[in-house]
Amino acid sequence: MTTPPALLIAGHGTRDDAGAEAFRAFVRELGRRWPGLPVAGGFIELSPPPLGEAVAELVGRGVRRFAAVPLMLVSAGHAKGDIPAALAREKERHPGVSYTYGRPLGPHPALLRVLERRLAEAVDPSWDPAEVTVLLVGRGSTDPDANAEVFKAARLLWEGRGYAGVETAFVSLAKPDVPSGLDRCARLGARRIVVLPYFLFTGILPDRVRTQTEEWAAAHPDAEVRSADVIGPEPELLDLVLERYEEAVKGDLRMNCDSCVYRIALPGFEDKVGLPQQPHFHPDDDGHHHHGHGHTHSHSHAH
């Protein structure tokens, strides 16, 4: 019987210790849930362990093939460039190792169901959904395709659920920011607003969303404003990671590259087309087995 490829989880990284531990606990839970599948996880930046250490752990357990799944909601620069570049570097560090690369998680119907639960937890049970406006807040990116995916998630969340509307904002790098998004909700006539963070785990940015929401609410006492929780390590998320793993193993990825800045000349981003990618060098990564320091990996984006 052929041994299935291992599962490597690639995370973004955070300066928030609780957020980093939530990722590590999620990776451990994946391993417990599928005990016959070798599982490891690491970060591109900011948090230990680095992705290279996770790959080394799998190799140390005898793994020669693995499928990497980015634990990210949208296809921004990390998923499109940094992780593929890091994986190319690890292949160079560990001759004979092969891998396939999966796609990010959202906006999957399973995650939309979790978001709907988070909304239900945040609102007063007496509230009519038709009187509730939702502000979905994403991380924000310099990649227009990634920002557009958050708008798509907002639209899918709105469809068929009866809310007054689902607006979109970002906590960094993109407009509108959280206060501007709340202003828009108010100008549209919203009196009951739920701010819903489009994040997997707790961290500095979700905390910032909550703080900015509280500050705006204090300055607008005529509006009822609630903050919902992040998605969290729900069963749906565990199942979705396995689904993305199985897609990667089978090669059934169905990536949409129609608006990728690395393939298509979008207005204002023309210089990114065909841009070679370099891996992040994680501060905790000691460069074990690295053949040639400072080497740049040039490759097409793994869509």
mmCIF file of C-alpha atoms in Angstrom:
data_model
loop_
_atom_site.group_PDB
_atom_site.id
_atom_site.type_symbol
_atom_site.label_atom_id
_atom_site.label_comp_id
_atom_site.label_asym_id
_atom_site.label_seq_id
_atom_site.Cartn_x
_atom_site.Cartn_y
_atom_site.Cartn_z
ATOM 1 C CA MET A 1 0.000 0.000 0.000
ATOM 2 C CA THR A 2 1.369 3.424 -0.948
ATOM 3 C CA THR A 3 1.926 5.766 1.986
ATOM 4 C CA PRO A 4 -0.127 8.952 1.559
ATOM 5 C CA PRO A 5 1.756 12.258 1.412
ATOM 6 C CA ALA A 6 2.144 14.089 4.705
ATOM 7 C CA LEU A 7 0.239 17.293 5.443
ATOM 8 C CA LEU A 8 2.191 20.512 5.913
ATOM 9 C CA ILE A 9 0.249 23.522 7.217
ATOM 10 C CA ALA A 10 1.685 26.922 6.274
ATOM 11 C CA GLY A 11 0.713 29.869 8.454
ATOM 12 C CA HIS A 12 1.272 33.591 8.129
ATOM 13 C CA GLY A 13 2.664 34.293 11.589
ATOM 14 C CA THR A 14 1.709 36.834 14.249
ATOM 15 C CA ARG A 15 3.368 38.798 17.032
ATOM 16 C CA ASP A 16 0.459 37.757 19.258
ATOM 17 C CA ASP A 17 1.452 34.765 21.400
ATOM 18 C CA ALA A 18 -2.143 33.587 21.802
ATOM 19 C CA GLY A 19 -2.717 33.699 18.051
ATOM 20 C CA ALA A 20 0.472 31.743 17.357
ATOM 21 C CA GLU A 21 -0.467 29.135 19.960
ATOM 22 C CA ALA A 22 -3.948 28.838 18.431
ATOM 23 C CA PHE A 23 -2.291 27.876 15.132
ATOM 24 C CA ARG A 24 0.020 25.354 16.821
ATOM 25 C CA ALA A 25 -2.909 23.850 18.755
ATOM 26 C CA PHE A 26 -4.874 23.569 15.524
ATOM 27 C CA VAL A 27 -2.006 21.674 13.876
ATOM 28 C CA ARG A 28 -1.857 19.313 16.870
ATOM 29 C CA GLU A 29 -5.617 18.747 16.623
ATOM 30 C CA LEU A 30 -5.266 17.897 12.925
ATOM 31 C CA GLY A 31 -2.697 15.263 13.897
ATOM 32 C CA ARG A 32 -5.012 13.808 16.548
ATOM 33 C CA ARG A 33 -7.953 13.791 14.176
ATOM 34 C CA TRP A 34 -6.099 11.847 11.472
ATOM 35 C CA PRO A 35 -3.530 9.762 13.386
ATOM 36 C CA GLY A 36 -2.410 7.874 10.279
ATOM 37 C CA LEU A 37 -1.395 11.096 8.522
ATOM 38 C CA PRO A 38 1.906 12.783 9.404
ATOM 39 C CA VAL A 39 1.086 16.457 10.098
ATOM 40 C CA ALA A 40 3.337 19.435 10.808
ATOM 41 C CA GLY A 41 2.910 23.185 10.608
ATOM 42 C CA GLY A 42 5.067 26.294 10.529
ATOM 43 C CA PHE A 43 5.034 30.012 9.856
ATOM 44 C CA ILE A 44 6.406 32.189 7.072
ATOM 45 C CA GLU A 45 7.363 34.968 9.495
ATOM 46 C CA LEU A 46 7.029 36.401 13.016
ATOM 47 C CA SER A 47 6.189 33.213 14.978
ATOM 48 C CA PRO A 48 7.931 29.931 15.773
ATOM 49 C CA PRO A 49 8.247 27.372 14.382
ATOM 50 C CA PRO A 50 9.406 28.480 10.916
ATOM 51 C CA LEU A 51 8.074 26.552 7.945
ATOM 52 C CA GLY A 52 11.542 25.105 7.319
ATOM 53 C CA GLU A 53 11.558 23.528 10.778
ATOM 54 C CA ALA A 54 8.184 21.913 10.091
ATOM 55 C CA VAL A 55 9.496 20.437 6.843
ATOM 56 C CA ALA A 56 12.618 19.187 8.650
ATOM 57 C CA GLU A 57 10.365 17.545 11.253
ATOM 58 C CA LEU A 58 8.474 15.657 8.547
ATOM 59 C CA VAL A 59 11.693 14.634 6.800
ATOM 60 C CA GLY A 60 13.024 13.414 10.141
ATOM 61 C CA ARG A 61 9.953 11.183 10.403
ATOM 62 C CA GLY A 62 10.795 9.610 7.061
ATOM 63 C CA VAL A 63 8.467 11.700 4.911
ATOM 64 C CA ARG A 64 9.495 12.065 1.263
ATOM 65 C CA ARG A 65 6.245 13.497 -0.120
ATOM 66 C CA PHE A 66 3.924 16.062 1.364
ATOM 67 C CA ALA A 67 1.037 18.338 0.424
ATOM 68 C CA ALA A 68 1.222 21.913 1.708
ATOM 69 C CA VAL A 69 -1.985 23.752 2.588
ATOM 70 C CA PRO A 70 -1.861 27.498 3.312
ATOM 71 C CA LEU A 71 -3.938 28.173 6.425
ATOM 72 C CA MET A 72 -5.161 31.445 4.954
ATOM 73 C CA LEU A 73 -8.525 32.744 3.863
ATOM 74 C CA VAL A 74 -7.471 34.571 0.695
ATOM 75 C CA SER A 75 -4.852 34.279 -2.035
ATOM 76 C CA ALA A 76 -2.638 37.260 -1.241
ATOM 77 C CA GLY A 77 1.114 37.616 -1.622
ATOM 78 C CA HIS A 78 1.943 35.029 1.039
ATOM 79 C CA ALA A 79 -0.130 32.290 -0.587
ATOM 80 C CA LYS A 80 0.846 33.237 -4.150
ATOM 81 C CA GLY A 81 4.528 33.962 -3.698
ATOM 82 C CA ASP A 82 6.116 33.602 -0.273
ATOM 83 C CA ILE A 83 4.971 30.066 0.481
ATOM 84 C CA PRO A 84 5.764 28.626 -2.994
ATOM 85 C CA ALA A 85 9.203 30.261 -2.784
ATOM 86 C CA ALA A 86 9.764 28.825 0.701
ATOM 87 C CA LEU A 87 8.698 25.362 -0.492
ATOM 88 C CA ALA A 88 11.123 25.589 -3.420
ATOM 89 C CA ARG A 89 13.864 26.441 -0.915
ATOM 90 C CA GLU A 90 12.954 23.431 1.256
ATOM 91 C CA LYS A 91 13.056 21.127 -1.774
ATOM 92 C CA GLU A 92 16.602 22.358 -2.351
ATOM 93 C CA ARG A 93 17.501 21.797 1.299
ATOM 94 C CA HIS A 94 16.115 18.252 1.287
ATOM 95 C CA PRO A 95 17.042 16.498 -1.983
ATOM 96 C CA GLY A 96 14.605 13.757 -2.920
ATOM 97 C CA VAL A 97 11.610 15.420 -1.246
ATOM 98 C CA SER A 98 8.610 16.277 -3.411
ATOM 99 C CA TYR A 99 5.466 18.229 -2.661
ATOM 100 C CA THR A 100 2.201 19.537 -4.049
ATOM 101 C CA TYR A 101 0.666 22.832 -3.059
ATOM 102 C CA GLY A 102 -2.967 23.392 -2.121
ATOM 103 C CA ARG A 103 -5.125 26.489 -2.300
ATOM 104 C CA PRO A 104 -6.298 28.845 0.455
ATOM 105 C CA LEU A 105 -9.464 28.132 2.379
ATOM 106 C CA GLY A 106 -12.144 30.679 1.669
ATOM 107 C CA PRO A 107 -14.795 31.638 0.938
ATOM 108 C CA HIS A 108 -16.024 28.073 1.413
ATOM 109 C CA PRO A 109 -19.674 27.386 2.352
ATOM 110 C CA ALA A 110 -18.499 25.619 5.513
ATOM 111 C CA LEU A 111 -16.721 28.763 6.670
ATOM 112 C CA LEU A 112 -19.753 30.870 5.800
ATOM 113 C CA ARG A 113 -21.774 28.664 8.143
ATOM 114 C CA VAL A 114 -19.262 29.356 10.922
ATOM 115 C CA LEU A 115 -19.445 33.088 10.211
ATOM 116 C CA GLU A 116 -23.232 32.864 10.452
ATOM 117 C CA ARG A 117 -22.866 31.220 13.872
ATOM 118 C CA ARG A 118 -20.503 33.961 15.018
ATOM 119 C CA LEU A 119 -23.119 36.529 14.010
ATOM 120 C CA ALA A 120 -25.854 34.672 15.869
ATOM 121 C CA GLU A 121 -23.666 34.600 18.989
ATOM 122 C CA ALA A 122 -23.060 38.350 18.785
ATOM 123 C CA VAL A 123 -26.592 39.661 18.261
ATOM 124 C CA ASP A 124 -29.486 39.975 20.666
ATOM 125 C CA PRO A 125 -31.823 37.000 20.003
ATOM 126 C CA SER A 126 -34.712 39.433 19.651
ATOM 127 C CA TRP A 127 -33.092 41.228 16.732
ATOM 128 C CA ASP A 128 -34.660 40.697 13.329
ATOM 129 C CA PRO A 129 -31.895 39.842 10.791
ATOM 130 C CA ALA A 130 -33.596 42.264 8.371
ATOM 131 C CA GLU A 131 -32.615 45.059 10.788
ATOM 132 C CA VAL A 132 -28.968 43.939 11.103
ATOM 133 C CA THR A 133 -26.165 45.246 8.914
ATOM 134 C CA VAL A 134 -22.937 43.227 8.979
ATOM 135 C CA LEU A 135 -19.488 44.726 8.465
ATOM 136 C CA LEU A 136 -17.123 41.936 7.383
ATOM 137 C CA VAL A 137 -13.543 43.030 8.122
ATOM 138 C CA GLY A 138 -10.655 41.377 6.309
ATOM 139 C CA ARG A 139 -6.932 41.613 6.910
ATOM 140 C CA GLY A 140 -6.307 43.838 3.889
ATOM 141 C CA SER A 141 -3.645 43.430 1.232
ATOM 142 C CA THR A 142 -1.750 45.261 -1.491
ATOM 143 C CA ASP A 143 -3.079 42.536 -3.811
ATOM 144 C CA PRO A 144 -6.398 43.652 -5.372
ATOM 145 C CA ASP A 145 -7.394 40.046 -6.068
ATOM 146 C CA ALA A 146 -7.108 39.198 -2.367
ATOM 147 C CA ASN A 147 -9.211 42.204 -1.373
ATOM 148 C CA ALA A 148 -11.807 41.252 -3.972
ATOM 149 C CA GLU A 149 -12.086 37.795 -2.365
ATOM 150 C CA VAL A 150 -13.178 39.409 0.900
ATOM 151 C CA PHE A 151 -15.926 41.258 -0.982
ATOM 152 C CA LYS A 152 -16.959 37.924 -2.519
ATOM 153 C CA ALA A 153 -17.166 36.366 0.944
ATOM 154 C CA ALA A 154 -19.342 39.274 2.081
ATOM 155 C CA ARG A 155 -21.719 38.821 -0.831
ATOM 156 C CA LEU A 156 -21.976 35.071 -0.280
ATOM 157 C CA LEU A 157 -22.663 35.657 3.410
ATOM 158 C CA TRP A 158 -25.445 38.096 2.510
ATOM 159 C CA GLU A 159 -27.169 35.806 0.011
ATOM 160 C CA GLY A 160 -30.210 34.026 1.425
ATOM 161 C CA ARG A 161 -29.648 34.924 5.079
ATOM 162 C CA GLY A 162 -31.931 37.926 5.348
ATOM 163 C CA TYR A 163 -29.555 40.546 6.728
ATOM 164 C CA ALA A 164 -30.161 44.188 5.831
ATOM 165 C CA GLY A 165 -26.767 44.139 4.153
ATOM 166 C CA VAL A 166 -23.173 42.945 4.416
ATOM 167 C CA GLU A 167 -20.567 45.657 3.941
ATOM 168 C CA THR A 168 -16.797 45.169 3.733
ATOM 169 C CA ALA A 169 -13.787 46.862 5.339
ATOM 170 C CA PHE A 170 -10.124 46.116 6.046
ATOM 171 C CA VAL A 171 -7.939 46.564 9.084
ATOM 172 C CA SER A 172 -4.705 47.279 7.180
ATOM 173 C CA LEU A 173 -3.232 48.086 3.745
ATOM 174 C CA ALA A 174 -6.563 48.587 1.963
ATOM 175 C CA LYS A 175 -9.591 50.870 2.046
ATOM 176 C CA PRO A 176 -12.122 51.282 3.495
ATOM 177 C CA ASP A 177 -10.744 50.983 7.018
ATOM 178 C CA VAL A 178 -12.954 49.945 9.935
ATOM 179 C CA PRO A 179 -14.186 53.429 10.936
ATOM 180 C CA SER A 180 -14.927 54.268 7.295
ATOM 181 C CA GLY A 181 -16.808 50.988 6.889
ATOM 182 C CA LEU A 182 -18.894 51.753 9.963
ATOM 183 C CA ASP A 183 -19.538 55.274 8.658
ATOM 184 C CA ARG A 184 -20.833 53.760 5.432
ATOM 185 C CA CYS A 185 -23.158 51.425 7.327
ATOM 186 C CA ALA A 186 -24.545 54.405 9.274
ATOM 187 C CA ARG A 187 -25.010 56.508 6.125
ATOM 188 C CA LEU A 188 -26.968 53.612 4.621
ATOM 189 C CA GLY A 189 -29.337 53.855 7.576
ATOM 190 C CA ALA A 190 -28.018 51.006 9.730
ATOM 191 C CA ARG A 191 -28.903 51.202 13.404
ATOM 192 C CA ARG A 192 -27.887 47.689 14.399
ATOM 193 C CA ILE A 193 -24.419 46.733 13.189
ATOM 194 C CA VAL A 194 -22.368 43.607 13.828
ATOM 195 C CA VAL A 195 -18.656 43.821 13.036
ATOM 196 C CA LEU A 196 -17.488 40.389 11.923
ATOM 197 C CA PRO A 197 -13.726 39.749 11.704
ATOM 198 C CA TYR A 198 -12.773 37.609 8.704
ATOM 199 C CA PHE A 199 -9.880 35.956 10.529
ATOM 200 C CA LEU A 200 -9.180 32.364 11.485
ATOM 201 C CA PHE A 201 -7.670 32.956 14.926
ATOM 202 C CA THR A 202 -7.214 35.673 17.498
ATOM 203 C CA GLY A 203 -4.285 38.070 17.127
ATOM 204 C CA ILE A 204 -3.142 41.666 16.972
ATOM 205 C CA LEU A 205 -5.232 42.574 13.925
ATOM 206 C CA PRO A 206 -8.552 41.082 15.169
ATOM 207 C CA ASP A 207 -7.927 42.860 18.488
ATOM 208 C CA ARG A 208 -7.413 46.086 16.558
ATOM 209 C CA VAL A 209 -10.727 45.541 14.756
ATOM 210 C CA ARG A 210 -12.515 45.191 18.100
ATOM 211 C CA THR A 211 -10.799 48.266 19.564
ATOM 212 C CA GLN A 212 -11.621 50.434 16.552
ATOM 213 C CA THR A 213 -15.217 49.186 16.655
ATOM 214 C CA GLU A 214 -15.546 50.115 20.332
ATOM 215 C CA GLU A 215 -14.083 53.566 19.683
ATOM 216 C CA TRP A 216 -16.498 54.196 16.812
ATOM 217 C CA ALA A 217 -19.478 52.944 18.854
ATOM 218 C CA ALA A 218 -18.576 55.265 21.740
ATOM 219 C CA ALA A 219 -18.657 58.201 19.328
ATOM 220 C CA HIS A 220 -21.983 57.100 17.794
ATOM 221 C CA PRO A 221 -24.310 56.298 20.705
ATOM 222 C CA ASP A 222 -27.365 56.294 18.417
ATOM 223 C CA ALA A 223 -26.162 53.037 16.789
ATOM 224 C CA GLU A 224 -26.205 49.593 18.399
ATOM 225 C CA VAL A 225 -22.876 47.976 17.561
ATOM 226 C CA ARG A 226 -21.715 44.479 18.452
ATOM 227 C CA SER A 227 -18.408 42.692 17.801
ATOM 228 C CA ALA A 228 -18.398 39.044 16.717
ATOM 229 C CA ASP A 229 -15.596 36.554 17.326
ATOM 230 C CA VAL A 230 -13.084 35.123 14.863
ATOM 231 C CA ILE A 231 -13.770 31.838 13.076
ATOM 232 C CA GLY A 232 -11.673 29.705 15.441
ATOM 233 C CA PRO A 233 -10.714 26.003 15.352
ATOM 234 C CA GLU A 234 -14.178 24.756 14.469
ATOM 235 C CA PRO A 235 -14.868 21.244 13.091
ATOM 236 C CA GLU A 236 -15.736 22.829 9.735
ATOM 237 C CA LEU A 237 -12.249 24.326 9.551
ATOM 238 C CA LEU A 238 -10.600 20.995 10.338
ATOM 239 C CA ASP A 239 -12.669 19.283 7.644
ATOM 240 C CA LEU A 240 -11.922 22.016 5.115
ATOM 241 C CA VAL A 241 -8.164 21.683 5.636
ATOM 242 C CA LEU A 242 -8.444 17.958 4.889
ATOM 243 C CA GLU A 243 -10.492 18.786 1.785
ATOM 244 C CA ARG A 244 -7.778 21.166 0.579
ATOM 245 C CA TYR A 245 -5.162 18.486 1.343
ATOM 246 C CA GLU A 246 -7.043 15.899 -0.731
ATOM 247 C CA GLU A 247 -7.391 18.383 -3.613
ATOM 248 C CA ALA A 248 -3.640 18.982 -3.555
ATOM 249 C CA VAL A 249 -2.846 15.272 -3.466
ATOM 250 C CA LYS A 250 -5.166 14.571 -6.405
ATOM 251 C CA GLY A 251 -4.017 17.651 -8.318
ATOM 252 C CA ASP A 252 -7.608 18.956 -8.479
ATOM 253 C CA LEU A 253 -6.922 22.576 -7.506
ATOM 254 C CA ARG A 254 -9.142 24.679 -9.820
ATOM 255 C CA MET A 255 -7.262 27.887 -9.066
ATOM 256 C CA ASN A 256 -8.741 31.070 -10.558
ATOM 257 C CA CYS A 257 -5.925 33.126 -12.075
ATOM 258 C CA ASP A 258 -8.100 35.564 -14.037
ATOM 259 C CA SER A 259 -7.257 38.500 -11.752
ATOM 260 C CA CYS A 260 -3.858 37.535 -10.375
ATOM 261 C CA VAL A 261 -1.443 40.500 -10.505
ATOM 262 C CA TYR A 262 1.438 38.114 -11.209
ATOM 263 C CA ARG A 263 -0.209 36.885 -14.407
ATOM 264 C CA ILE A 264 -2.538 39.683 -15.558
ATOM 265 C CA ALA A 265 -1.653 43.377 -16.018
ATOM 266 C CA LEU A 266 -4.144 45.064 -13.686
ATOM 267 C CA PRO A 267 -4.259 48.885 -13.577
ATOM 268 C CA GLY A 268 -1.595 50.179 -11.225
ATOM 269 C CA PHE A 269 0.015 46.754 -10.792
ATOM 270 C CA GLU A 270 1.534 46.195 -14.239
ATOM 271 C CA ASP A 271 5.055 45.862 -12.818
ATOM 272 C CA LYS A 272 4.134 42.711 -10.894
ATOM 273 C CA VAL A 273 3.467 40.522 -13.954
ATOM 274 C CA GLY A 274 5.944 37.625 -14.003
ATOM 275 C CA LEU A 275 7.763 38.969 -10.948
ATOM 276 C CA PRO A 276 10.172 36.350 -9.505
ATOM 277 C CA GLN A 277 9.490 35.459 -5.876
ATOM 278 C CA GLN A 278 11.874 35.117 -2.951
ATOM 279 C CA PRO A 279 11.151 33.197 0.234
ATOM 280 C CA HIS A 280 10.845 34.998 3.523
ATOM 281 C CA PHE A 281 13.816 34.192 5.738
ATOM 282 C CA HIS A 282 12.242 33.439 9.093
ATOM 283 C CA PRO A 283 14.312 34.777 12.031
ATOM 284 C CA ASP A 284 14.118 31.395 13.770
ATOM 285 C CA ASP A 285 15.222 29.458 10.689
ATOM 286 C CA ASP A 286 18.888 28.498 11.034
ATOM 287 C CA GLY A 287 19.220 27.530 7.366
ATOM 288 C CA HIS A 288 19.960 23.861 8.051
ATOM 289 C CA HIS A 289 21.005 21.903 4.976
ATOM 290 C CA HIS A 290 20.767 25.081 2.918
ATOM 291 C CA HIS A 291 22.880 24.742 -0.217
ATOM 292 C CA GLY A 292 24.033 28.235 -1.089
ATOM 293 C CA HIS A 293 22.894 31.102 1.114
ATOM 294 C CA GLY A 294 21.136 34.054 -0.449
ATOM 295 C CA HIS A 295 19.936 32.112 -3.496
ATOM 296 C CA THR A 296 16.804 33.514 -5.126
ATOM 297 C CA HIS A 297 14.241 31.062 -6.424
ATOM 298 C CA SER A 298 12.599 32.294 -9.602
ATOM 299 C CA HIS A 299 9.496 30.392 -10.594
ATOM 300 C CA SER A 300 5.980 30.710 -11.852
ATOM 301 C CA HIS A 301 3.313 31.165 -9.220
ATOM 302 C CA ALA A 302 1.742 27.979 -7.919
ATOM 303 C CA HIS A 303 -1.890 28.597 -8.764
#
